Structures are given as structure tokens and as C-alpha cells.
Amino acid sequence: MERLFHLNKLGTNVKTEIIAGFTTFLTMAYIIVVNPAILSAAGVPFNQVFIATIIAAVIGTLIMALFANYPIAIAPGMGVNAYFASVVATHGVTYQVVFGTVFLAGLLFLLLTFTNLRELIIESIPAPLKYGITAGIGLFIAFQGLKMSGIVVQNPETYVAFGDLRNPVTTLSIIGLFITLILTTRKINGALFIGMFLTAIIGYFMGMLQIEGIIAAPPKPVFFDLDITGVFSNGLYGVVFAFLLVTLFDTTGTIIGVTEQAGLMKNGKLPRAKAALTADALATTVGATIGTTPSTAYIESSSGVAAGGRSGLTTLTVAILFLVAMFFSPLVAAISSLSAITAPALIIVGSYMMGGLAKINWSAFDEALPAFLVILTMPLTASISTGIAVGFITYPILKLVGGKAKEVHPILYVFAVLFIVQLVFFT
């Protein structure tokens, strides 16, 4: 293990990495249930999406573990699955056609990965935006946790409001939050994982965790015919571009945020970036052929990093747990369906990701405002890629009008234009 994952060099050990892997898996296991639910509404068979989701997650996560050695898990992304369903509905095409657009986006991913473009993107992002992306993801995670717990709810007048503390899910979430806070304050190793475990036990005795079965045989994956010709005959080039752009920057932003949180960025550069960026591209391409939407790096990986994960052993654990989950689908579905178990961890992890804000020069308006807009936009739009887009647009513009155009990498000007096009035409 030491030779493969360099645990001593990274200041970690096997026990910590495995606990971190369990923590990451539990915070993202909902995708096993949610993804099939969303795509089945578009006509894709539920069991097909269930097994495809797991296979794509295992492929991407194993690449990340064994070749990149990063504690970042890969799985089909949230957001793009909803977009997939909307394309099927609004364009009047079959889901096989839309999977064709996903497949083409995956191929473009691979082509970009084999070049130095994706690495160049990471290296060209200025420090204030990197810190802003990390903090924005932290707020995004915390906001998701608040919504999942019912502490924050929708309100037609103010958009959001304080929830009803008497709601059983909210009550359990708050109990779990305080348990985890106490464990964290006491510096107990694996506090997040232990907190989720204890919350699940309490939820079971409160009658909120309904376990109707434990083991079930996994469905067999089916490779179906992609209707790539339908992509061209229906002119779905914009859909391909949207899948590519959103997933590209969701993954890039998440990798930056999580590696920055873990202290794995080296002088603003990401070692083994090509291997890390191949993981989601290959998972997306394979996933499209068996029935799932584009894969991305998961922001929930930050919960594993917060639990001490620093190497690919964390993600190897996640991949193994995804494989095990194929045989325990009823149990996984039950745990994933009770949001009070994972919501406290997301809220706490969000606070861990605020540290980089101290490194931003808030007195320099042309650097502070783009970072602030990234931080503000991500949770309010529920979109990492939109937050990144706003930052990529405003940063070069402010530098340009301030007479500091040469301080901006040329690629940022290119992406500023592309992001403007995306926000106007492909949101």
C-alpha cells in the first residue's frame, strides 16, 4: 500500500484512508438512487441506469485511484442528468440520440485530455479564482446540506427561509450535526463517518430508516446502440457543447477545490493532472454506451479529505464500495434516501473549505470581486460551472479595463468569450 499510494509521504495511513473512503462513499451514494430516478423519467430503464451508474463510477474512480493517486471520486454528475431529461422532452428525440451526444462529448473530453489544454486551464487560473472556487464549492456543499436537512426550505416570497425544526428529518439532521460537531471538536479520527453511523442508528430507532431488504442480485449491464446519426440529423451540436462545457468545468473546478483543500496543489499546478483528468473522460465515454450521463469529479470527495483522505487509497475504497453496493442495493437505497444521515457532514465540510479566503487580497478590487462573484454565484445558482463562468468572465474584463491585460493568461480571454456564449445560449 505504501509503495503504491505513498502514504507516509502524504502524512496518512491505511486506517485513515479507508475511513475517508467510507465517508466519501456515504456522502455520494445517493447518486446510485437519484440518477436512475431522473433518467427513468426520460424513458431509460431504471435497472439499466442503476448498473450503468455504478460501472461508470467504478471506472472513473479506479483511474483516479491507481493512476492519479488523488482522493477524488468520479460518478455521473447531478445537473447534467436533469439536463439530459429536459433534452429528451423538449427536442422530441429518443434517449438513444441524447446518449449519442453524451458519447461525442466524452470523445471530445478524451481528445482534450490527450492534449495539454485541460492542464493548461488549471495552471492558467489565477490564485484568487482558485481560492474563490474552493470557497464557492464549500458554500455550495453546505447549502446542499442545509436543504437536504430541511433547515433551509423554499419560500415563494424570500426564495429561502428557515425550516420547521419539528420536522423529523430536520430534527434528526440537527442531532446528527451536533454529534458530528462534538466528535470533530474533540478531534476524533473519522468524526464525519462516525457521526453518520451514529445518526443512522438513531434514525433507525426513530423509525425513519426503513430497511426492507439487504441483498439483491445486480442487474446485468446492456450495451445498446447509440444513435449518433440522430445527433447530426437533429442538429444537436449545442447539446454536445453544453455537456462538454458544463462537465469540463464542473470537474476542473472540483479537482481544484478538493486538491487545494487537501494541500496537493504544488505551486498552483496539479501533479499527474493528465491521469486525473482522464478519469471522468473515460467514465463519460463508457457510461454513455451503457446508459448514464456524463461523469464528473464529485464535490462530496471533500468530505473524505476532511476525514483525512490524501491518496488514491481513499478512492480505491470508494470504488470497492460501489462494487459492493451492486449486491446491497436495498440497503444502500434505504441509507441514501434518509438525507439526515449525510446532510450534517456536508454542512461541516463546507466550513473546512473557507480557509483560502484569507489568502485573497481583498483590497485589490480587480481580484477580490471576481472571487466574490464565484463564491456568491455557486450556491445561489446551484451550479459550480456557472460560478466558474462568472469568475472567468469578470476577471479578465476587470484586468483589461484596468490596464493590466498582460497579467491575464491568453486562454482566459478565450474562455471568457465561450462562457458568455454558454450563459446566453446554453444555460
CSV table of C-alpha atoms in Angstrom, one decimal:
chain,number,residue,atom,x,y,z
A,1,MET,CA,0.0,0.0,0.0
A,2,GLU,CA,2.8,2.4,1.0
A,3,ARG,CA,4.7,1.8,-2.3
A,4,LEU,CA,1.6,2.2,-4.4
A,5,PHE,CA,-0.1,5.2,-2.7
A,6,HIS,CA,2.9,6.9,-0.9
A,7,LEU,CA,1.0,7.1,2.4
A,8,ASN,CA,3.9,8.2,4.6
A,9,LYS,CA,4.9,11.0,2.1
A,10,LEU,CA,1.4,12.3,2.2
A,11,GLY,CA,1.2,12.1,6.0
A,12,THR,CA,-1.6,9.5,6.2
A,13,ASN,CA,-2.1,5.8,6.9
A,14,VAL,CA,-4.3,2.9,5.8
A,15,LYS,CA,-6.9,3.2,8.5
A,16,THR,CA,-7.4,6.9,7.9
A,17,GLU,CA,-7.7,6.4,4.1
A,18,ILE,CA,-10.2,3.6,4.5
A,19,ILE,CA,-12.4,5.7,6.9
A,20,ALA,CA,-12.1,8.6,4.4
A,21,GLY,CA,-13.2,6.3,1.6
A,22,PHE,CA,-16.3,5.2,3.6
A,23,THR,CA,-17.1,8.9,4.4
A,24,THR,CA,-16.9,9.9,0.7
A,25,PHE,CA,-18.9,7.0,-0.4
A,26,LEU,CA,-21.7,7.6,2.1
A,27,THR,CA,-22.0,11.3,1.1
A,28,MET,CA,-22.3,10.5,-2.6
A,29,ALA,CA,-24.1,7.2,-2.5
A,30,TYR,CA,-27.4,9.0,-3.2
A,31,ILE,CA,-26.4,9.1,-6.9
A,32,ILE,CA,-27.0,5.4,-7.1
A,33,VAL,CA,-30.7,6.1,-6.4
A,34,VAL,CA,-31.2,9.6,-7.7
A,35,ASN,CA,-29.6,9.1,-11.2
A,36,PRO,CA,-31.8,6.2,-12.2
A,37,ALA,CA,-34.9,8.0,-10.9
A,38,ILE,CA,-34.2,11.1,-13.1
A,39,LEU,CA,-33.2,9.2,-16.2
A,40,SER,CA,-36.0,6.7,-16.0
A,41,ALA,CA,-38.4,9.7,-16.3
A,42,ALA,CA,-36.8,10.2,-19.7
A,43,GLY,CA,-37.6,6.6,-20.7
A,44,VAL,CA,-34.3,4.9,-19.8
A,45,PRO,CA,-34.9,1.6,-17.9
A,46,PHE,CA,-34.3,2.1,-14.1
A,47,ASN,CA,-32.2,-1.0,-13.6
A,48,GLN,CA,-30.1,-0.1,-16.7
A,49,VAL,CA,-29.2,3.3,-15.2
A,50,PHE,CA,-28.6,1.7,-11.8
A,51,ILE,CA,-25.9,-0.6,-13.0
A,52,ALA,CA,-24.5,1.9,-15.5
A,53,THR,CA,-24.1,4.5,-12.8
A,54,ILE,CA,-22.1,2.1,-10.7
A,55,ILE,CA,-19.9,0.9,-13.6
A,56,ALA,CA,-19.1,4.5,-14.7
A,57,ALA,CA,-18.3,5.4,-11.1
A,58,VAL,CA,-16.0,2.4,-10.7
A,59,ILE,CA,-14.1,3.0,-13.9
A,60,GLY,CA,-13.5,6.7,-13.3
A,61,THR,CA,-12.7,6.3,-9.6
A,62,LEU,CA,-10.3,3.4,-10.2
A,63,ILE,CA,-8.4,5.5,-12.7
A,64,MET,CA,-8.2,8.4,-10.2
A,65,ALA,CA,-7.0,6.0,-7.5
A,66,LEU,CA,-4.4,3.9,-9.3
A,67,PHE,CA,-3.0,6.4,-11.9
A,68,ALA,CA,-3.5,9.8,-10.3
A,69,ASN,CA,-3.4,8.8,-6.6
A,70,TYR,CA,-5.9,11.5,-5.6
A,71,PRO,CA,-8.7,11.2,-3.1
A,72,ILE,CA,-11.3,12.3,-5.6
A,73,ALA,CA,-14.2,10.1,-6.6
A,74,ILE,CA,-15.9,10.1,-10.0
A,75,ALA,CA,-19.5,9.3,-10.8
A,76,PRO,CA,-22.3,10.5,-13.1
A,77,GLY,CA,-22.9,14.2,-12.3
A,78,MET,CA,-26.0,15.8,-10.9
A,79,GLY,CA,-27.4,18.6,-13.0
A,80,VAL,CA,-26.4,17.1,-16.3
A,81,ASN,CA,-28.8,14.2,-15.7
A,82,ALA,CA,-31.7,16.7,-15.3
A,83,TYR,CA,-30.5,18.4,-18.5
A,84,PHE,CA,-30.5,15.1,-20.3
A,85,ALA,CA,-34.1,14.5,-19.3
A,86,SER,CA,-35.1,18.0,-20.5
A,87,VAL,CA,-33.4,17.5,-23.9
A,88,VAL,CA,-35.4,14.3,-24.4
A,89,ALA,CA,-38.6,16.2,-23.5
A,90,THR,CA,-38.0,19.5,-25.4
A,91,HIS,CA,-36.4,18.2,-28.6
A,92,GLY,CA,-38.7,15.2,-29.1
A,93,VAL,CA,-35.9,12.7,-29.6
A,94,THR,CA,-35.2,9.3,-28.2
A,95,TYR,CA,-32.9,8.8,-25.2
A,96,GLN,CA,-30.6,6.9,-27.6
A,97,VAL,CA,-30.0,10.1,-29.5
A,98,VAL,CA,-29.2,12.1,-26.4
A,99,PHE,CA,-26.8,9.4,-25.3
A,100,GLY,CA,-25.2,9.9,-28.6
A,101,THR,CA,-24.5,13.5,-27.7
A,102,VAL,CA,-23.0,12.3,-24.3
A,103,PHE,CA,-20.8,9.8,-26.2
A,104,LEU,CA,-19.5,12.6,-28.5
A,105,ALA,CA,-18.9,14.9,-25.6
A,106,GLY,CA,-16.9,12.1,-23.9
A,107,LEU,CA,-14.8,11.6,-27.0
A,108,LEU,CA,-14.0,15.3,-27.1
A,109,PHE,CA,-13.1,15.0,-23.4
A,110,LEU,CA,-10.6,12.4,-24.3
A,111,LEU,CA,-9.1,14.4,-27.1
A,112,LEU,CA,-8.7,17.5,-24.8
A,113,THR,CA,-7.1,15.3,-22.2
A,114,PHE,CA,-4.5,13.9,-24.5
A,115,THR,CA,-3.5,17.4,-25.3
A,116,ASN,CA,-2.3,19.8,-22.7
A,117,LEU,CA,-5.4,22.0,-22.8
A,118,ARG,CA,-7.0,20.8,-19.6
A,119,GLU,CA,-3.8,21.1,-17.7
A,120,LEU,CA,-3.2,24.5,-19.2
A,121,ILE,CA,-6.6,25.6,-17.9
A,122,ILE,CA,-5.8,24.6,-14.4
A,123,GLU,CA,-2.4,26.3,-14.5
A,124,SER,CA,-3.8,29.5,-16.1
A,125,ILE,CA,-6.5,30.1,-13.4
A,126,PRO,CA,-5.2,32.9,-11.2
A,127,ALA,CA,-4.9,32.3,-7.4
A,128,PRO,CA,-7.9,34.5,-6.4
A,129,LEU,CA,-10.2,32.4,-8.6
A,130,LYS,CA,-8.8,29.2,-7.3
A,131,TYR,CA,-9.5,30.2,-3.7
A,132,GLY,CA,-12.9,31.5,-4.8
A,133,ILE,CA,-13.7,28.2,-6.5
A,134,THR,CA,-12.8,26.3,-3.4
A,135,ALA,CA,-14.8,28.5,-1.1
A,136,GLY,CA,-17.7,28.6,-3.5
A,137,ILE,CA,-17.8,24.8,-3.6
A,138,GLY,CA,-17.7,24.9,0.2
A,139,LEU,CA,-20.8,27.1,0.3
A,140,PHE,CA,-22.5,25.0,-2.4
A,141,ILE,CA,-21.9,21.9,-0.3
A,142,ALA,CA,-23.1,23.5,2.9
A,143,PHE,CA,-26.2,24.9,1.2
A,144,GLN,CA,-27.0,21.4,-0.2
A,145,GLY,CA,-26.7,20.0,3.3
A,146,LEU,CA,-29.0,22.7,4.7
A,147,LYS,CA,-31.6,22.0,2.1
A,148,MET,CA,-31.3,18.2,2.5
A,149,SER,CA,-31.8,18.6,6.2
A,150,GLY,CA,-34.8,20.9,5.9
A,151,ILE,CA,-33.0,23.6,8.0
A,152,VAL,CA,-33.4,25.8,4.9
A,153,VAL,CA,-36.5,25.5,2.8
A,154,GLN,CA,-38.1,27.1,-0.2
A,155,ASN,CA,-40.2,30.2,0.3
A,156,PRO,CA,-42.1,32.0,-2.5
A,157,GLU,CA,-41.5,35.4,-1.0
A,158,THR,CA,-37.9,35.3,0.0
A,159,TYR,CA,-36.7,32.2,-2.1
A,160,VAL,CA,-35.4,30.5,1.0
A,161,ALA,CA,-36.4,30.5,4.7
A,162,PHE,CA,-35.7,28.8,8.0
A,163,GLY,CA,-37.3,25.3,8.2
A,164,ASP,CA,-39.5,23.7,10.7
A,165,LEU,CA,-37.4,22.2,13.5
A,166,ARG,CA,-40.2,19.8,14.4
A,167,ASN,CA,-39.9,18.1,11.0
A,168,PRO,CA,-38.5,14.6,11.9
A,169,VAL,CA,-35.8,14.8,9.2
A,170,THR,CA,-34.7,18.2,10.4
A,171,THR,CA,-34.7,17.1,14.0
A,172,LEU,CA,-32.5,14.1,13.2
A,173,SER,CA,-30.2,16.2,11.0
A,174,ILE,CA,-29.6,18.7,13.9
A,175,ILE,CA,-29.0,15.8,16.3
A,176,GLY,CA,-26.5,14.3,13.8
A,177,LEU,CA,-24.9,17.7,13.2
A,178,PHE,CA,-24.3,18.3,16.9
A,179,ILE,CA,-23.0,14.7,17.4
A,180,THR,CA,-20.5,15.3,14.5
A,181,LEU,CA,-19.6,18.7,15.8
A,182,ILE,CA,-18.7,17.3,19.2
A,183,LEU,CA,-16.7,14.5,17.6
A,184,THR,CA,-14.9,17.0,15.4
A,185,THR,CA,-14.2,19.4,18.2
A,186,ARG,CA,-12.8,16.5,20.2
A,187,LYS,CA,-10.5,15.7,17.2
A,188,ILE,CA,-11.8,12.2,16.9
A,189,ASN,CA,-10.4,10.5,13.8
A,190,GLY,CA,-13.1,9.7,11.3
A,191,ALA,CA,-15.5,12.1,13.1
A,192,LEU,CA,-17.6,12.6,10.0
A,193,PHE,CA,-18.0,8.9,9.3
A,194,ILE,CA,-18.7,8.1,12.9
A,195,GLY,CA,-21.3,10.9,13.0
A,196,MET,CA,-23.1,9.5,10.0
A,197,PHE,CA,-23.0,6.0,11.5
A,198,LEU,CA,-24.5,7.1,14.9
A,199,THR,CA,-27.1,9.2,13.0
A,200,ALA,CA,-28.2,6.2,11.0
A,201,ILE,CA,-28.6,4.2,14.2
A,202,ILE,CA,-30.7,6.9,15.8
A,203,GLY,CA,-32.7,7.2,12.6
A,204,TYR,CA,-33.4,3.5,12.7
A,205,PHE,CA,-34.7,3.6,16.2
A,206,MET,CA,-36.8,6.7,15.4
A,207,GLY,CA,-38.5,4.7,12.7
A,208,MET,CA,-37.1,6.9,9.9
A,209,LEU,CA,-34.7,4.4,8.4
A,210,GLN,CA,-36.8,1.7,6.7
A,211,ILE,CA,-34.7,-1.3,5.6
A,212,GLU,CA,-36.9,-3.6,3.6
A,213,GLY,CA,-34.1,-5.8,2.3
A,214,ILE,CA,-30.4,-6.3,2.4
A,215,ILE,CA,-29.1,-8.2,-0.6
A,216,ALA,CA,-30.3,-8.4,-4.2
A,217,ALA,CA,-28.7,-9.7,-7.4
A,218,PRO,CA,-27.3,-6.8,-9.5
A,219,PRO,CA,-28.9,-6.2,-12.9
A,220,LYS,CA,-26.8,-7.1,-16.0
A,221,PRO,CA,-25.4,-4.2,-18.0
A,222,VAL,CA,-26.6,-3.9,-21.6
A,223,PHE,CA,-24.7,-2.1,-24.3
A,224,PHE,CA,-27.3,-0.5,-26.5
A,225,ASP,CA,-26.9,1.1,-29.9
A,226,LEU,CA,-26.1,4.8,-29.7
A,227,ASP,CA,-28.0,6.9,-32.3
A,228,ILE,CA,-25.1,9.1,-33.2
A,229,THR,CA,-26.5,9.9,-36.7
A,230,GLY,CA,-29.6,11.3,-34.9
A,231,VAL,CA,-27.3,13.8,-33.2
A,232,PHE,CA,-26.4,15.3,-36.6
A,233,SER,CA,-29.8,14.9,-38.2
A,234,ASN,CA,-31.4,16.7,-35.4
A,235,GLY,CA,-28.7,19.4,-35.2
A,236,LEU,CA,-27.9,18.7,-31.5
A,237,TYR,CA,-24.5,20.3,-31.7
A,238,GLY,CA,-25.4,22.8,-28.9
A,239,VAL,CA,-26.3,19.9,-26.6
A,240,VAL,CA,-22.9,18.3,-27.2
A,241,PHE,CA,-21.2,21.6,-26.5
A,242,ALA,CA,-23.3,22.1,-23.3
A,243,PHE,CA,-22.5,18.6,-22.0
A,244,LEU,CA,-18.8,19.1,-22.8
A,245,LEU,CA,-18.5,22.6,-21.3
A,246,VAL,CA,-20.5,22.1,-18.1
A,247,THR,CA,-18.9,18.8,-17.2
A,248,LEU,CA,-15.4,20.1,-18.2
A,249,PHE,CA,-15.6,23.0,-15.7
A,250,ASP,CA,-17.5,21.1,-13.1
A,251,THR,CA,-14.7,18.6,-13.0
A,252,THR,CA,-11.9,21.1,-13.3
A,253,GLY,CA,-13.4,23.3,-10.5
A,254,THR,CA,-14.0,20.3,-8.2
A,255,ILE,CA,-10.5,18.9,-8.7
A,256,ILE,CA,-9.0,22.3,-8.0
A,257,GLY,CA,-11.2,22.8,-4.9
A,258,VAL,CA,-10.6,19.3,-3.4
A,259,THR,CA,-6.8,19.2,-4.1
A,260,GLU,CA,-6.4,22.7,-2.8
A,261,GLN,CA,-8.3,21.6,0.4
A,262,ALA,CA,-6.0,18.5,0.7
A,263,GLY,CA,-2.9,20.5,0.1
A,264,LEU,CA,-2.0,18.6,-3.0
A,265,MET,CA,-1.6,21.5,-5.4
A,266,LYS,CA,2.1,22.3,-6.0
A,267,ASN,CA,2.8,26.0,-6.8
A,268,GLY,CA,-0.5,26.4,-8.5
A,269,LYS,CA,0.0,23.2,-10.6
A,270,LEU,CA,-1.6,19.8,-10.3
A,271,PRO,CA,0.9,16.9,-10.4
A,272,ARG,CA,-0.4,13.9,-12.5
A,273,ALA,CA,-3.1,16.2,-13.9
A,274,LYS,CA,-3.4,14.2,-17.1
A,275,ALA,CA,-4.3,11.0,-15.3
A,276,ALA,CA,-6.7,12.8,-13.0
A,277,LEU,CA,-8.5,14.4,-16.0
A,278,THR,CA,-8.6,11.2,-18.0
A,279,ALA,CA,-10.8,9.6,-15.3
A,280,ASP,CA,-14.0,11.5,-15.9
A,281,ALA,CA,-13.5,11.5,-19.7
A,282,LEU,CA,-13.2,7.7,-19.9
A,283,ALA,CA,-16.1,7.2,-17.5
A,284,THR,CA,-18.3,9.5,-19.5
A,285,THR,CA,-17.5,7.7,-22.8
A,286,VAL,CA,-18.1,4.2,-21.4
A,287,GLY,CA,-21.1,5.3,-19.4
A,288,ALA,CA,-22.8,6.7,-22.5
A,289,THR,CA,-22.7,3.2,-24.1
A,290,ILE,CA,-24.5,1.5,-21.2
A,291,GLY,CA,-27.0,4.1,-20.1
A,292,THR,CA,-25.8,7.0,-18.0
A,293,THR,CA,-25.0,10.7,-18.3
A,294,PRO,CA,-21.5,12.4,-18.2
A,295,SER,CA,-19.3,11.6,-15.2
A,296,THR,CA,-17.6,14.2,-13.1
A,297,ALA,CA,-15.4,14.6,-10.1
A,298,TYR,CA,-17.6,14.7,-7.0
A,299,ILE,CA,-17.5,17.6,-4.6
A,300,GLU,CA,-18.5,15.2,-1.9
A,301,SER,CA,-14.9,13.9,-2.1
A,302,SER,CA,-14.1,16.9,0.1
A,303,SER,CA,-15.9,15.1,3.0
A,304,GLY,CA,-13.3,12.3,2.6
A,305,VAL,CA,-10.5,14.8,2.5
A,306,ALA,CA,-11.9,16.4,5.7
A,307,ALA,CA,-11.8,12.9,7.3
A,308,GLY,CA,-8.1,12.7,6.5
A,309,GLY,CA,-8.0,11.2,3.0
A,310,ARG,CA,-5.0,12.2,1.0
A,311,SER,CA,-4.3,9.4,-1.5
A,312,GLY,CA,-5.8,7.1,-4.1
A,313,LEU,CA,-6.4,4.5,-1.3
A,314,THR,CA,-9.4,6.7,-0.3
A,315,THR,CA,-10.8,6.4,-3.8
A,316,LEU,CA,-9.9,2.8,-4.2
A,317,THR,CA,-12.1,2.2,-1.1
A,318,VAL,CA,-14.9,4.2,-2.8
A,319,ALA,CA,-14.6,2.1,-5.9
A,320,ILE,CA,-14.8,-1.2,-3.9
A,321,LEU,CA,-17.8,0.1,-2.0
A,322,PHE,CA,-19.6,1.0,-5.3
A,323,LEU,CA,-19.0,-2.6,-6.5
A,324,VAL,CA,-20.3,-3.9,-3.2
A,325,ALA,CA,-23.3,-1.7,-3.5
A,326,MET,CA,-24.4,-3.6,-6.6
A,327,PHE,CA,-25.3,-6.5,-4.3
A,328,PHE,CA,-26.7,-4.4,-1.5
A,329,SER,CA,-29.0,-2.1,-3.5
A,330,PRO,CA,-31.9,-2.3,-1.0
A,331,LEU,CA,-29.7,-1.3,2.0
A,332,VAL,CA,-27.9,1.4,0.0
A,333,ALA,CA,-31.2,2.8,-1.2
A,334,ALA,CA,-32.5,3.0,2.4
A,335,ILE,CA,-29.5,4.8,3.7
A,336,SER,CA,-29.2,7.1,0.7
A,337,SER,CA,-32.9,8.0,1.0
A,338,LEU,CA,-32.5,9.4,4.5
A,339,SER,CA,-30.8,12.7,3.9
A,340,ALA,CA,-30.4,13.5,7.6
A,341,ILE,CA,-27.5,11.0,7.6
A,342,THR,CA,-25.3,12.8,5.2
A,343,ALA,CA,-26.5,16.4,5.5
A,344,PRO,CA,-24.5,17.2,8.7
A,345,ALA,CA,-21.3,16.1,7.1
A,346,LEU,CA,-21.9,18.4,4.1
A,347,ILE,CA,-22.5,21.4,6.3
A,348,ILE,CA,-19.3,20.8,8.3
A,349,VAL,CA,-17.2,20.2,5.2
A,350,GLY,CA,-18.4,23.5,3.7
A,351,SER,CA,-16.8,25.3,6.6
A,352,TYR,CA,-13.5,23.5,6.1
A,353,MET,CA,-13.2,25.0,2.6
A,354,MET,CA,-13.4,28.6,3.6
A,355,GLY,CA,-9.7,28.8,4.7
A,356,GLY,CA,-8.4,30.0,1.3
A,357,LEU,CA,-10.4,33.3,1.6
A,358,ALA,CA,-7.7,34.6,3.9
A,359,LYS,CA,-5.2,34.4,1.0
A,360,ILE,CA,-7.2,36.7,-1.3
A,361,ASN,CA,-6.1,40.3,-1.4
A,362,TRP,CA,-9.5,41.9,-0.7
A,363,SER,CA,-8.1,45.4,-1.1
A,364,ALA,CA,-7.4,44.7,-4.8
A,365,PHE,CA,-10.8,45.2,-6.4
A,366,ASP,CA,-9.9,43.5,-9.7
A,367,GLU,CA,-9.0,40.3,-7.9
A,368,ALA,CA,-11.5,40.4,-5.0
A,369,LEU,CA,-14.7,41.0,-7.0
A,370,PRO,CA,-14.3,38.0,-9.4
A,371,ALA,CA,-13.6,35.7,-6.4
A,372,PHE,CA,-16.5,37.1,-4.6
A,373,LEU,CA,-18.8,36.6,-7.6
A,374,VAL,CA,-17.7,33.0,-7.9
A,375,ILE,CA,-18.4,32.4,-4.2
A,376,LEU,CA,-21.8,34.1,-4.4
A,377,THR,CA,-23.0,32.5,-7.6
A,378,MET,CA,-22.3,28.8,-7.0
A,379,PRO,CA,-24.7,28.3,-4.1
A,380,LEU,CA,-27.3,30.8,-5.4
A,381,THR,CA,-27.5,29.2,-8.9
A,382,ALA,CA,-26.8,25.6,-7.6
A,383,SER,CA,-24.2,25.3,-10.3
A,384,ILE,CA,-20.4,25.1,-9.9
A,385,SER,CA,-19.9,25.7,-13.6
A,386,THR,CA,-22.0,28.9,-13.6
A,387,GLY,CA,-19.9,30.2,-10.7
A,388,ILE,CA,-16.7,29.4,-12.6
A,389,ALA,CA,-18.2,31.1,-15.7
A,390,VAL,CA,-18.9,34.3,-13.9
A,391,GLY,CA,-15.3,34.4,-12.5
A,392,PHE,CA,-13.7,33.6,-15.8
A,393,ILE,CA,-15.7,36.4,-17.4
A,394,THR,CA,-15.3,39.2,-14.8
A,395,TYR,CA,-11.6,38.6,-14.0
A,396,PRO,CA,-10.1,39.3,-17.5
A,397,ILE,CA,-12.6,42.1,-18.1
A,398,LEU,CA,-11.5,44.0,-14.9
A,399,LYS,CA,-7.8,43.4,-15.6
A,400,LEU,CA,-8.3,44.6,-19.2
A,401,VAL,CA,-10.1,47.8,-18.4
A,402,GLY,CA,-7.6,48.4,-15.5
A,403,GLY,CA,-4.6,48.4,-17.9
A,404,LYS,CA,-3.4,45.0,-16.6
A,405,ALA,CA,-4.2,42.9,-19.6
A,406,LYS,CA,-0.8,41.2,-19.6
A,407,GLU,CA,-1.4,39.8,-16.1
A,408,VAL,CA,-4.1,37.5,-17.6
A,409,HIS,CA,-3.2,34.3,-19.4
A,410,PRO,CA,-4.5,34.5,-23.0
A,411,ILE,CA,-6.6,31.3,-22.6
A,412,LEU,CA,-8.7,33.2,-20.0
A,413,TYR,CA,-9.8,35.6,-22.7
A,414,VAL,CA,-10.8,32.7,-24.9
A,415,PHE,CA,-12.9,31.1,-22.2
A,416,ALA,CA,-14.4,34.4,-21.2
A,417,VAL,CA,-16.0,34.6,-24.7
A,418,LEU,CA,-17.0,30.9,-24.6
A,419,PHE,CA,-18.6,31.3,-21.2
A,420,ILE,CA,-20.6,34.4,-22.4
A,421,VAL,CA,-21.9,32.3,-25.3
A,422,GLN,CA,-22.8,29.4,-22.9
A,423,LEU,CA,-24.6,31.6,-20.4
A,424,VAL,CA,-26.6,33.4,-23.1
A,425,PHE,CA,-27.5,30.5,-25.3
A,426,PHE,CA,-26.8,27.2,-23.5
A,427,THR,CA,-27.7,27.7,-19.8
